[in-house]
Amino acid sequence: MMTVEANFDGLVGPTHNYAGLSRGNKASINHGGSAANPKQAALQGLEKMRALSQLGFVQGILAPQERPDVNMLRRLGFAGSDARVIEDAARQMPAVLAACSSASSMWTANAATVSPSADTADGKVHFTPANLINKFHRSIEHDVTGRILQATFNHSEHFVHHPALPSTDYFGDEGAANHTRFCQDYGDQGVEFFVYGKEAFNPDALIPQKYPARQSLEASQSVVRLHQLNPNKVVYAQQNPDVIDQGVFHNDVIAVGNRNLLFCHEQAFLNQAAVYQSLQQAYGSTPFHIVEVPDGKVPVSDAVKSYLFNSQLLSLEDGRTLIVVPSECQKTPAVWSYLQEQVADSTSPIDEVRVFDLRQSMNNGGGPACLRLRVVLTEQEQLATNQNCLINDGSFNKLSDWVNKHYRDRLTEQDLADSALVNESRAALDELTEILNLGSVYPFQR
């Protein structure tokens, strides 16, 4: 064993549906009202986890949220039995019921920001759950997310868990979707790269005009302080407001990085040349590679449609770089042609492409990178992690059986009014906490 970058994917929850809740996310809006298949969604995610585990990567899983969130509906004034609460919410505020039933926690890139022990002053792995305040359906996640993270990384000698930042737009935090770490080897001190959409306390700063900027500079700066990072090894960059207005709601829709490689669109950042210079300066004298995709080869619209950059860059054991992409990349001619060019070019740092069918997630606006939270772990930290939350053939089979037992194969927005759904979901999650040895992380268990 050695220091590795583990990927902890979100397990799709039993209430996966297409309610079109995420303004600024074109896939989410375009598929609003369609029928979803929760069972297929969960199995597609599990298949990606197993495949990467079989390739030798450390692959973990993060449990979904309890949905529908009946406690939140009660906070909004609905009363009586759970069935009565859901019935009244469906009649009076169906959009709020849909938000409280969202399975959006599957996209664990938004679960938290994680800094490895090699980067922090106290030599521990730091976690800060994202407050996700820009969207109501996501803003209600962070308390339970924090409990799930603590149950997964549950050794205080190695892990530090912070509460989410204050739930205000001034400190809007979308987690690892706007955070990348660069390093030579995973166990080395790295450069942590924070991308933001706006300066919340600067009224004169540039902001997008059509869609909201979800990440603030001030939130990123706060996480840096909480995680005790070396300021000389931190780089901030503002996301290009124009691409946010084209549907690039997070940085991981327009850029992705791994070790000493940044793969991004030429329109990803404001003052892009200066961003590159800052990254190279913080990284040091060892080689740092940037693959910049020209708009003439892959327009922003194609990047958004295919989720080319919402991919996973992974380092294979032989030193080659694998890029994991959704099948939509194959269906977008400009994107697929560009990927083939990269693989055929002996000077390109991208060596191999692997395609996964993640259509259920993609239709709601989340690709391979959305589905995973990266956690760098030393040997000791791997052993201190909850071993039940790691994927192997045995756990894959157990979780697949669990999904087939509990999940529906069709769910519409109208089905969310079915009061039986809350009992089905709780029964499933109660069993899941035993499988993953999480303890009582859900409100209905407490």
Tab-separated table of C-alpha atoms in Angstrom:
chain	number	residue	atom	x	y	z
A	1	MET	CA	0.000	0.000	0.000
A	2	MET	CA	1.018	3.583	-0.575
A	3	THR	CA	-0.571	7.019	-0.675
A	4	VAL	CA	-3.408	6.960	-3.192
A	5	GLU	CA	-6.171	9.163	-4.461
A	6	ALA	CA	-9.340	7.234	-3.642
A	7	ASN	CA	-12.636	8.043	-5.315
A	8	PHE	CA	-15.738	7.917	-3.138
A	9	ASP	CA	-18.780	7.836	-5.392
A	10	GLY	CA	-22.268	8.739	-4.307
A	11	LEU	CA	-24.749	5.887	-4.228
A	12	VAL	CA	-27.873	6.999	-6.078
A	13	GLY	CA	-30.822	7.191	-3.695
A	14	PRO	CA	-34.205	5.449	-4.054
A	15	THR	CA	-36.019	8.705	-4.961
A	16	HIS	CA	-33.935	9.522	-8.058
A	17	ASN	CA	-36.248	11.574	-10.286
A	18	TYR	CA	-36.241	14.323	-12.901
A	19	ALA	CA	-37.907	17.373	-11.398
A	20	GLY	CA	-35.754	19.939	-13.253
A	21	LEU	CA	-34.647	21.659	-10.048
A	22	SER	CA	-31.265	23.083	-11.033
A	23	ARG	CA	-31.444	26.360	-12.919
A	24	GLY	CA	-28.193	26.887	-14.832
A	25	ASN	CA	-27.786	23.136	-15.363
A	26	LYS	CA	-29.138	22.554	-18.863
A	27	ALA	CA	-29.438	18.767	-18.607
A	28	SER	CA	-31.429	19.054	-15.385
A	29	ILE	CA	-33.839	21.585	-16.884
A	30	ASN	CA	-34.173	19.848	-20.257
A	31	HIS	CA	-35.155	16.523	-18.695
A	32	GLY	CA	-37.531	17.965	-16.117
A	33	GLY	CA	-40.774	15.987	-16.051
A	34	SER	CA	-39.341	12.837	-17.601
A	35	ALA	CA	-39.682	9.448	-15.949
A	36	ALA	CA	-36.549	8.272	-14.138
A	37	ASN	CA	-35.332	4.766	-13.331
A	38	PRO	CA	-33.816	4.798	-9.821
A	39	LYS	CA	-32.806	1.137	-9.982
A	40	GLN	CA	-30.935	1.582	-13.259
A	41	ALA	CA	-29.314	4.786	-12.015
A	42	ALA	CA	-27.935	3.106	-8.897
A	43	LEU	CA	-26.722	0.054	-10.817
A	44	GLN	CA	-25.006	2.234	-13.449
A	45	GLY	CA	-23.131	4.049	-10.696
A	46	LEU	CA	-22.171	0.821	-8.971
A	47	GLU	CA	-20.902	-0.654	-12.236
A	48	LYS	CA	-18.513	2.281	-12.694
A	49	MET	CA	-17.281	1.827	-9.125
A	50	ARG	CA	-16.657	-1.883	-9.616
A	51	ALA	CA	-14.894	-1.366	-12.956
A	52	LEU	CA	-12.473	1.157	-11.476
A	53	SER	CA	-11.891	-1.044	-8.443
A	54	GLN	CA	-11.040	-3.935	-10.752
A	55	LEU	CA	-8.529	-1.682	-12.528
A	56	GLY	CA	-6.705	-1.333	-9.209
A	57	PHE	CA	-8.048	1.997	-7.975
A	58	VAL	CA	-9.164	2.445	-4.383
A	59	GLN	CA	-12.890	2.992	-4.763
A	60	GLY	CA	-15.283	3.916	-2.011
A	61	ILE	CA	-18.953	4.709	-1.671
A	62	LEU	CA	-20.886	7.421	0.141
A	63	ALA	CA	-24.433	6.758	1.265
A	64	PRO	CA	-27.355	8.830	-0.063
A	65	GLN	CA	-29.559	11.179	1.941
A	66	GLU	CA	-32.890	10.312	3.525
A	67	ARG	CA	-35.548	11.392	1.050
A	68	PRO	CA	-38.197	12.641	1.061
A	69	ASP	CA	-36.992	14.968	3.815
A	70	VAL	CA	-40.129	14.923	5.940
A	71	ASN	CA	-38.423	16.856	8.746
A	72	MET	CA	-37.815	19.777	6.379
A	73	LEU	CA	-41.453	19.697	5.269
A	74	ARG	CA	-42.465	19.869	8.932
A	75	ARG	CA	-40.204	22.893	9.384
A	76	LEU	CA	-42.183	24.493	6.569
A	77	GLY	CA	-45.447	24.084	8.468
A	78	PHE	CA	-46.799	20.748	7.295
A	79	ALA	CA	-48.069	18.638	10.178
A	80	GLY	CA	-49.652	15.315	11.082
A	81	SER	CA	-48.503	11.849	10.122
A	82	ASP	CA	-45.755	11.419	7.538
A	83	ALA	CA	-48.402	10.409	5.013
A	84	ARG	CA	-50.432	13.527	5.789
A	85	VAL	CA	-47.351	15.749	5.486
A	86	ILE	CA	-46.540	14.351	2.039
A	87	GLU	CA	-50.167	14.483	0.891
A	88	ASP	CA	-50.539	18.139	1.912
A	89	ALA	CA	-47.160	19.130	0.458
A	90	ALA	CA	-48.040	17.445	-2.843
A	91	ARG	CA	-51.286	19.410	-3.013
A	92	GLN	CA	-50.096	22.789	-1.741
A	93	MET	CA	-46.398	22.995	-2.729
A	94	PRO	CA	-45.512	20.213	-5.211
A	95	ALA	CA	-42.275	21.945	-6.222
A	96	VAL	CA	-41.139	21.976	-2.589
A	97	LEU	CA	-42.008	18.293	-2.208
A	98	ALA	CA	-39.937	17.581	-5.323
A	99	ALA	CA	-37.015	19.514	-3.846
A	100	CYS	CA	-37.315	17.616	-0.568
A	101	SER	CA	-37.335	14.335	-2.521
A	102	SER	CA	-34.291	15.007	-4.702
A	103	ALA	CA	-31.549	12.365	-4.900
A	104	SER	CA	-28.975	15.055	-5.704
A	105	SER	CA	-26.570	13.883	-2.987
A	106	MET	CA	-25.479	11.247	-5.542
A	107	TRP	CA	-23.166	13.945	-6.941
A	108	THR	CA	-20.577	13.773	-4.198
A	109	ALA	CA	-18.220	16.180	-5.950
A	110	ASN	CA	-20.470	18.667	-4.154
A	111	ALA	CA	-20.407	16.833	-0.835
A	112	ALA	CA	-17.329	18.558	0.569
A	113	THR	CA	-13.891	19.989	0.005
A	114	VAL	CA	-11.126	17.626	1.104
A	115	SER	CA	-7.483	18.469	1.810
A	116	PRO	CA	-5.015	15.611	2.340
A	117	SER	CA	-2.649	15.352	5.261
A	118	ALA	CA	0.354	16.229	3.063
A	119	ASP	CA	-1.110	19.728	2.570
A	120	THR	CA	-2.383	20.587	6.057
A	121	ALA	CA	-0.398	22.111	8.912
A	122	ASP	CA	-1.579	19.489	11.415
A	123	GLY	CA	-0.902	16.532	9.107
A	124	LYS	CA	-4.524	15.352	9.093
A	125	VAL	CA	-7.116	14.975	6.332
A	126	HIS	CA	-9.630	17.835	6.536
A	127	PHE	CA	-13.257	17.703	5.370
A	128	THR	CA	-15.648	20.657	5.052
A	129	PRO	CA	-19.155	19.774	3.839
A	130	ALA	CA	-20.425	22.182	1.177
A	131	ASN	CA	-23.373	24.372	2.191
A	132	LEU	CA	-24.791	24.356	-1.378
A	133	ILE	CA	-27.008	27.326	-0.579
A	134	ASN	CA	-27.654	28.283	-4.206
A	135	LYS	CA	-30.263	25.537	-4.614
A	136	PHE	CA	-32.798	24.743	-1.896
A	137	HIS	CA	-32.847	21.020	-2.665
A	138	ARG	CA	-29.101	20.829	-2.098
A	139	SER	CA	-28.876	23.270	0.798
A	140	ILE	CA	-30.672	20.753	3.024
A	141	GLU	CA	-27.945	18.113	2.607
A	142	HIS	CA	-24.908	19.262	4.561
A	143	ASP	CA	-25.827	18.175	8.106
A	144	VAL	CA	-26.383	14.561	7.083
A	145	THR	CA	-23.450	14.738	4.662
A	146	GLY	CA	-21.253	15.655	7.605
A	147	ARG	CA	-22.504	12.669	9.603
A	148	ILE	CA	-21.949	10.302	6.665
A	149	LEU	CA	-18.413	11.616	6.166
A	150	GLN	CA	-17.676	11.218	9.877
A	151	ALA	CA	-18.987	7.647	9.815
A	152	THR	CA	-16.888	6.879	6.742
A	153	PHE	CA	-13.702	8.587	7.925
A	154	ASN	CA	-14.152	7.937	11.616
A	155	HIS	CA	-10.743	8.141	13.266
A	156	SER	CA	-9.900	11.445	14.975
A	157	GLU	CA	-6.177	10.696	14.870
A	158	HIS	CA	-6.270	11.004	11.093
A	159	PHE	CA	-9.386	12.983	10.100
A	160	VAL	CA	-10.759	16.430	10.952
A	161	HIS	CA	-14.405	17.242	10.191
A	162	HIS	CA	-15.516	20.870	10.008
A	163	PRO	CA	-19.121	22.102	9.874
A	164	ALA	CA	-20.342	23.671	6.651
A	165	LEU	CA	-19.743	27.391	6.141
A	166	PRO	CA	-22.533	29.820	7.102
A	167	SER	CA	-25.623	29.308	4.948
A	168	THR	CA	-25.577	32.609	3.139
A	169	ASP	CA	-24.908	33.565	-0.454
A	170	TYR	CA	-21.807	35.466	0.667
A	171	PHE	CA	-20.197	32.141	1.531
A	172	GLY	CA	-21.783	29.974	-1.157
A	173	ASP	CA	-19.735	26.778	-1.311
A	174	GLU	CA	-20.148	23.977	-3.872
A	175	GLY	CA	-17.346	21.754	-2.589
A	176	ALA	CA	-14.910	19.788	-4.720
A	177	ALA	CA	-16.752	20.639	-7.951
A	178	ASN	CA	-14.724	23.868	-7.819
A	179	HIS	CA	-11.562	22.445	-6.259
A	180	THR	CA	-8.652	20.545	-7.792
A	181	ARG	CA	-5.346	19.385	-6.344
A	182	PHE	CA	-2.103	19.115	-8.300
A	183	CYS	CA	0.960	17.172	-7.177
A	184	GLN	CA	3.843	15.076	-8.469
A	185	ASP	CA	2.934	12.048	-6.336
A	186	TYR	CA	-0.186	11.896	-4.197
A	187	GLY	CA	1.847	11.722	-0.989
A	188	ASP	CA	3.729	14.953	-1.801
A	189	GLN	CA	2.601	18.384	-0.703
A	190	GLY	CA	0.360	19.623	-3.489
A	191	VAL	CA	-1.063	22.796	-4.948
A	192	GLU	CA	-4.748	23.286	-4.148
A	193	PHE	CA	-6.638	25.096	-6.879
A	194	PHE	CA	-9.860	26.900	-5.927
A	195	VAL	CA	-12.137	28.245	-8.663
A	196	TYR	CA	-14.874	30.735	-7.799
A	197	GLY	CA	-17.661	32.440	-9.697
A	198	LYS	CA	-17.876	35.737	-7.843
A	199	GLU	CA	-16.415	37.942	-5.144
A	200	ALA	CA	-19.400	38.264	-2.864
A	201	PHE	CA	-18.116	41.288	-0.921
A	202	ASN	CA	-16.922	43.176	-4.013
A	203	PRO	CA	-19.881	44.873	-5.738
A	204	ASP	CA	-17.669	45.920	-8.659
A	205	ALA	CA	-16.411	42.463	-9.543
A	206	LEU	CA	-17.471	40.700	-12.738
A	207	ILE	CA	-20.328	38.228	-12.381
A	208	PRO	CA	-22.412	36.183	-14.837
A	209	GLN	CA	-25.580	37.864	-16.063
A	210	LYS	CA	-27.907	34.948	-16.873
A	211	TYR	CA	-27.152	32.185	-14.378
A	212	PRO	CA	-25.954	32.413	-10.765
A	213	ALA	CA	-22.341	32.106	-9.702
A	214	ARG	CA	-22.587	29.404	-7.061
A	215	GLN	CA	-19.101	29.586	-5.511
A	216	SER	CA	-17.755	32.700	-3.816
A	217	LEU	CA	-14.093	33.610	-3.426
A	218	GLU	CA	-14.761	34.258	0.243
A	219	ALA	CA	-16.000	30.691	0.737
A	220	SER	CA	-12.879	29.261	-0.868
A	221	GLN	CA	-10.651	31.488	1.271
A	222	SER	CA	-12.480	30.304	4.391
A	223	VAL	CA	-11.925	26.644	3.522
A	224	VAL	CA	-8.221	27.351	2.996
A	225	ARG	CA	-8.003	28.776	6.512
A	226	LEU	CA	-10.020	25.941	8.067
A	227	HIS	CA	-7.833	23.333	6.382
A	228	GLN	CA	-4.609	25.052	7.504
A	229	LEU	CA	-3.190	25.209	3.982
A	230	ASN	CA	0.078	26.891	3.025
A	231	PRO	CA	-0.906	30.123	1.198
A	232	ASN	CA	2.056	29.662	-1.145
A	233	LYS	CA	0.556	26.373	-2.297
A	234	VAL	CA	-2.923	27.744	-3.000
A	235	VAL	CA	-4.102	29.276	-6.285
A	236	TYR	CA	-7.429	31.044	-6.782
A	237	ALA	CA	-8.992	31.576	-10.200
A	238	GLN	CA	-12.268	33.115	-11.288
A	239	GLN	CA	-14.416	31.073	-13.609
A	240	ASN	CA	-15.230	32.855	-16.848
A	241	PRO	CA	-18.667	34.484	-16.292
A	242	ASP	CA	-19.503	34.034	-19.978
A	243	VAL	CA	-19.218	30.241	-19.756
A	244	ILE	CA	-21.319	30.158	-16.580
A	245	ASP	CA	-24.014	31.855	-18.654
A	246	GLN	CA	-23.610	29.076	-21.241
A	247	GLY	CA	-24.465	26.386	-18.703
A	248	VAL	CA	-21.094	25.780	-17.017
A	249	PHE	CA	-22.479	25.879	-13.495
A	250	HIS	CA	-19.336	24.386	-11.856
A	251	ASN	CA	-15.672	24.421	-12.779
A	252	ASP	CA	-15.769	20.650	-13.229
A	253	VAL	CA	-17.953	21.154	-16.310
A	254	ILE	CA	-15.129	23.061	-18.037
A	255	ALA	CA	-11.883	21.790	-16.424
A	256	VAL	CA	-10.453	18.738	-14.675
A	257	GLY	CA	-7.035	17.968	-13.226
A	258	ASN	CA	-4.961	15.148	-11.815
A	259	ARG	CA	-1.408	15.140	-10.453
A	260	ASN	CA	0.608	17.373	-12.836
A	261	LEU	CA	-2.062	17.707	-15.543
A	262	LEU	CA	-4.741	20.354	-16.084
A	263	PHE	CA	-7.220	19.563	-18.867
A	264	CYS	CA	-9.446	22.539	-19.607
A	265	HIS	CA	-11.252	24.574	-22.237
A	266	GLU	CA	-9.591	27.728	-23.505
A	267	GLN	CA	-12.488	29.791	-22.116
A	268	ALA	CA	-12.528	28.218	-18.641
A	269	PHE	CA	-11.080	31.087	-16.590
A	270	LEU	CA	-10.795	34.846	-16.497
A	271	ASN	CA	-7.232	35.949	-17.318
A	272	GLN	CA	-6.382	32.385	-18.279
A	273	ALA	CA	-2.698	33.002	-19.033
A	274	ALA	CA	-2.214	34.514	-15.573
A	275	VAL	CA	-3.936	31.490	-13.999
A	276	TYR	CA	-1.518	29.166	-15.773
A	277	GLN	CA	1.427	31.238	-14.595
A	278	SER	CA	0.226	31.161	-10.977
A	279	LEU	CA	-0.243	27.396	-11.104
A	280	GLN	CA	3.215	26.818	-12.535
A	281	GLN	CA	4.799	29.112	-9.966
A	282	ALA	CA	3.065	27.375	-7.050
A	283	TYR	CA	3.801	23.929	-8.503
A	284	GLY	CA	7.539	24.568	-8.780
A	285	SER	CA	10.224	23.531	-11.219
A	286	THR	CA	9.001	20.000	-11.992
A	287	PRO	CA	6.970	19.564	-15.203
A	288	PHE	CA	3.373	20.772	-15.123
A	289	HIS	CA	1.216	19.961	-18.146
A	290	ILE	CA	-1.734	21.944	-19.472
A	291	VAL	CA	-3.947	20.567	-22.223
A	292	GLU	CA	-6.080	23.483	-23.400
A	293	VAL	CA	-8.941	22.578	-25.721
A	294	PRO	CA	-9.618	25.232	-28.392
A	295	ASP	CA	-13.179	26.421	-28.882
A	296	GLY	CA	-12.659	25.849	-32.591
A	297	LYS	CA	-12.335	22.107	-31.931
A	298	VAL	CA	-14.794	21.717	-29.071
A	299	PRO	CA	-17.248	24.602	-28.610
A	300	VAL	CA	-18.456	25.302	-25.080
A	301	SER	CA	-21.910	24.067	-26.096
A	302	ASP	CA	-20.457	20.673	-27.034
A	303	ALA	CA	-18.454	20.539	-23.806
A	304	VAL	CA	-21.658	21.142	-21.826
A	305	LYS	CA	-23.708	18.662	-23.861
A	306	SER	CA	-21.132	15.870	-23.679
A	307	TYR	CA	-19.605	16.628	-20.259
A	308	LEU	CA	-16.141	16.164	-21.742
A	309	PHE	CA	-14.542	17.926	-18.781
A	310	ASN	CA	-16.815	16.318	-16.195
A	311	SER	CA	-14.546	13.341	-16.594
A	312	GLN	CA	-12.143	11.528	-14.311
A	313	LEU	CA	-8.416	11.715	-14.978
A	314	LEU	CA	-6.822	8.683	-13.348
A	315	SER	CA	-3.209	7.545	-13.080
A	316	LEU	CA	-2.768	3.896	-14.070
A	317	GLU	CA	-0.174	1.725	-12.344
A	318	ASP	CA	2.099	1.863	-15.395
A	319	GLY	CA	2.184	5.674	-15.272
A	320	ARG	CA	-0.247	6.269	-18.115
A	321	THR	CA	-3.264	8.576	-17.733
A	322	LEU	CA	-6.780	7.252	-18.218
A	323	ILE	CA	-9.724	9.550	-18.864
A	324	VAL	CA	-13.168	8.241	-17.869
A	325	VAL	CA	-15.974	9.864	-19.858
A	326	PRO	CA	-19.739	9.400	-20.209
A	327	SER	CA	-21.125	7.762	-23.350
A	328	GLU	CA	-22.453	11.164	-24.428
A	329	CYS	CA	-18.882	11.999	-25.479
A	330	GLN	CA	-19.057	9.258	-28.112
A	331	LYS	CA	-22.280	10.747	-29.425
A	332	THR	CA	-20.836	14.253	-29.828
A	333	PRO	CA	-18.666	14.139	-33.001
A	334	ALA	CA	-16.363	17.055	-32.194
A	335	VAL	CA	-15.681	15.739	-28.688
A	336	TRP	CA	-15.076	12.142	-29.746
A	337	SER	CA	-12.781	13.264	-32.574
A	338	TYR	CA	-10.768	15.386	-30.139
A	339	LEU	CA	-10.401	12.524	-27.657
A	340	GLN	CA	-9.213	10.189	-30.401
A	341	GLU	CA	-6.643	12.786	-31.457
A	342	GLN	CA	-5.316	12.983	-27.903
A	343	VAL	CA	-4.961	9.229	-27.528
A	344	ALA	CA	-3.231	8.927	-30.914
A	345	ASP	CA	-0.794	11.767	-30.162
A	346	SER	CA	2.332	10.359	-28.528
A	347	THR	CA	3.082	13.764	-26.974
A	348	SER	CA	-0.311	14.029	-25.260
A	349	PRO	CA	-0.426	13.225	-21.535
A	350	ILE	CA	-3.834	11.546	-22.046
A	351	ASP	CA	-3.209	7.922	-23.031
A	352	GLU	CA	-6.491	6.022	-22.841
A	353	VAL	CA	-10.241	6.686	-22.896
A	354	ARG	CA	-12.816	4.561	-21.084
A	355	VAL	CA	-16.533	5.146	-21.667
A	356	PHE	CA	-19.351	4.478	-19.184
A	357	ASP	CA	-23.103	4.576	-19.604
A	358	LEU	CA	-24.278	6.969	-16.895
A	359	ARG	CA	-27.361	8.198	-18.694
A	360	GLN	CA	-29.602	8.275	-15.637
A	361	SER	CA	-27.169	10.615	-13.890
A	362	MET	CA	-26.339	12.569	-17.049
A	363	ASN	CA	-30.008	13.329	-17.716
A	364	ASN	CA	-30.091	15.116	-14.389
A	365	GLY	CA	-26.870	17.004	-15.061
A	366	GLY	CA	-24.089	14.933	-13.469
A	367	GLY	CA	-21.271	13.015	-15.149
A	368	PRO	CA	-18.387	10.854	-13.887
A	369	ALA	CA	-16.664	13.701	-12.032
A	370	CYS	CA	-19.909	14.809	-10.366
A	371	LEU	CA	-20.391	11.323	-8.969
A	372	ARG	CA	-17.101	11.139	-7.079
A	373	LEU	CA	-15.334	12.839	-4.189
A	374	ARG	CA	-11.558	12.498	-4.309
A	375	VAL	CA	-9.821	11.682	-1.016
A	376	VAL	CA	-6.035	11.258	-0.871
A	377	LEU	CA	-5.136	8.695	1.787
A	378	THR	CA	-1.867	7.379	3.174
A	379	GLU	CA	-1.562	3.699	4.110
A	380	GLN	CA	-2.501	4.431	7.717
A	381	GLU	CA	-5.442	6.609	6.663
A	382	GLN	CA	-6.731	3.890	4.336
A	383	LEU	CA	-6.707	1.447	7.236
A	384	ALA	CA	-8.474	3.996	9.462
A	385	THR	CA	-11.266	4.438	6.899
A	386	ASN	CA	-14.498	2.509	7.385
A	387	GLN	CA	-13.665	-0.641	5.406
A	388	ASN	CA	-17.337	-1.380	4.739
A	389	CYS	CA	-17.432	1.746	2.564
A	390	LEU	CA	-14.805	0.410	0.141
A	391	ILE	CA	-15.835	-1.332	-3.063
A	392	ASN	CA	-14.705	-4.818	-4.041
A	393	ASP	CA	-16.479	-7.655	-5.819
A	394	GLY	CA	-18.123	-8.794	-2.593
A	395	SER	CA	-19.465	-5.392	-1.595
A	396	PHE	CA	-20.523	-4.700	-5.184
A	397	ASN	CA	-22.640	-7.850	-5.226
A	398	LYS	CA	-24.142	-7.093	-1.822
A	399	LEU	CA	-25.036	-3.524	-2.816
A	400	SER	CA	-26.421	-4.602	-6.190
A	401	ASP	CA	-28.683	-7.098	-4.435
A	402	TRP	CA	-29.747	-4.340	-2.043
A	403	VAL	CA	-30.648	-2.022	-4.950
A	404	ASN	CA	-32.595	-4.741	-6.756
A	405	LYS	CA	-34.502	-5.483	-3.560
A	406	HIS	CA	-35.492	-1.927	-2.646
A	407	TYR	CA	-35.533	0.344	-5.697
A	408	ARG	CA	-38.308	1.128	-8.119
A	409	ASP	CA	-37.590	0.941	-11.828
A	410	ARG	CA	-39.781	3.933	-12.680
A	411	LEU	CA	-40.372	7.176	-10.828
A	412	THR	CA	-42.033	10.383	-12.015
A	413	GLU	CA	-42.475	13.695	-10.262
A	414	GLN	CA	-46.128	12.770	-9.676
A	415	ASP	CA	-45.046	9.569	-7.893
A	416	LEU	CA	-43.408	11.653	-5.181
A	417	ALA	CA	-46.885	12.170	-3.722
A	418	ASP	CA	-47.052	8.446	-2.947
A	419	SER	CA	-46.706	8.246	0.834
A	420	ALA	CA	-45.453	4.657	0.521
A	421	LEU	CA	-42.223	6.007	-0.957
A	422	VAL	CA	-40.992	7.371	2.377
A	423	ASN	CA	-41.418	3.980	4.058
A	424	GLU	CA	-39.710	2.203	1.160
A	425	SER	CA	-36.786	4.610	1.293
A	426	ARG	CA	-36.364	4.385	5.051
A	427	ALA	CA	-36.433	0.598	4.985
A	428	ALA	CA	-33.745	0.644	2.305
A	429	LEU	CA	-31.538	3.133	4.119
A	430	ASP	CA	-31.916	1.378	7.462
A	431	GLU	CA	-30.551	-1.766	5.842
A	432	LEU	CA	-27.823	0.197	4.046
A	433	THR	CA	-26.460	1.661	7.280
A	434	GLU	CA	-25.949	-1.901	8.503
A	435	ILE	CA	-24.237	-2.960	5.272
A	436	LEU	CA	-21.889	0.046	5.434
A	437	ASN	CA	-21.579	0.076	9.248
A	438	LEU	CA	-22.520	3.755	9.436
A	439	GLY	CA	-24.547	3.811	12.625
A	440	SER	CA	-27.560	6.103	12.980
A	441	VAL	CA	-26.762	8.859	10.467
A	442	TYR	CA	-30.338	9.540	9.276
A	443	PRO	CA	-32.967	11.654	11.054
A	444	PHE	CA	-35.502	8.795	11.127
A	445	GLN	CA	-32.921	6.667	13.003
A	446	ARG	CA	-32.273	9.343	15.640
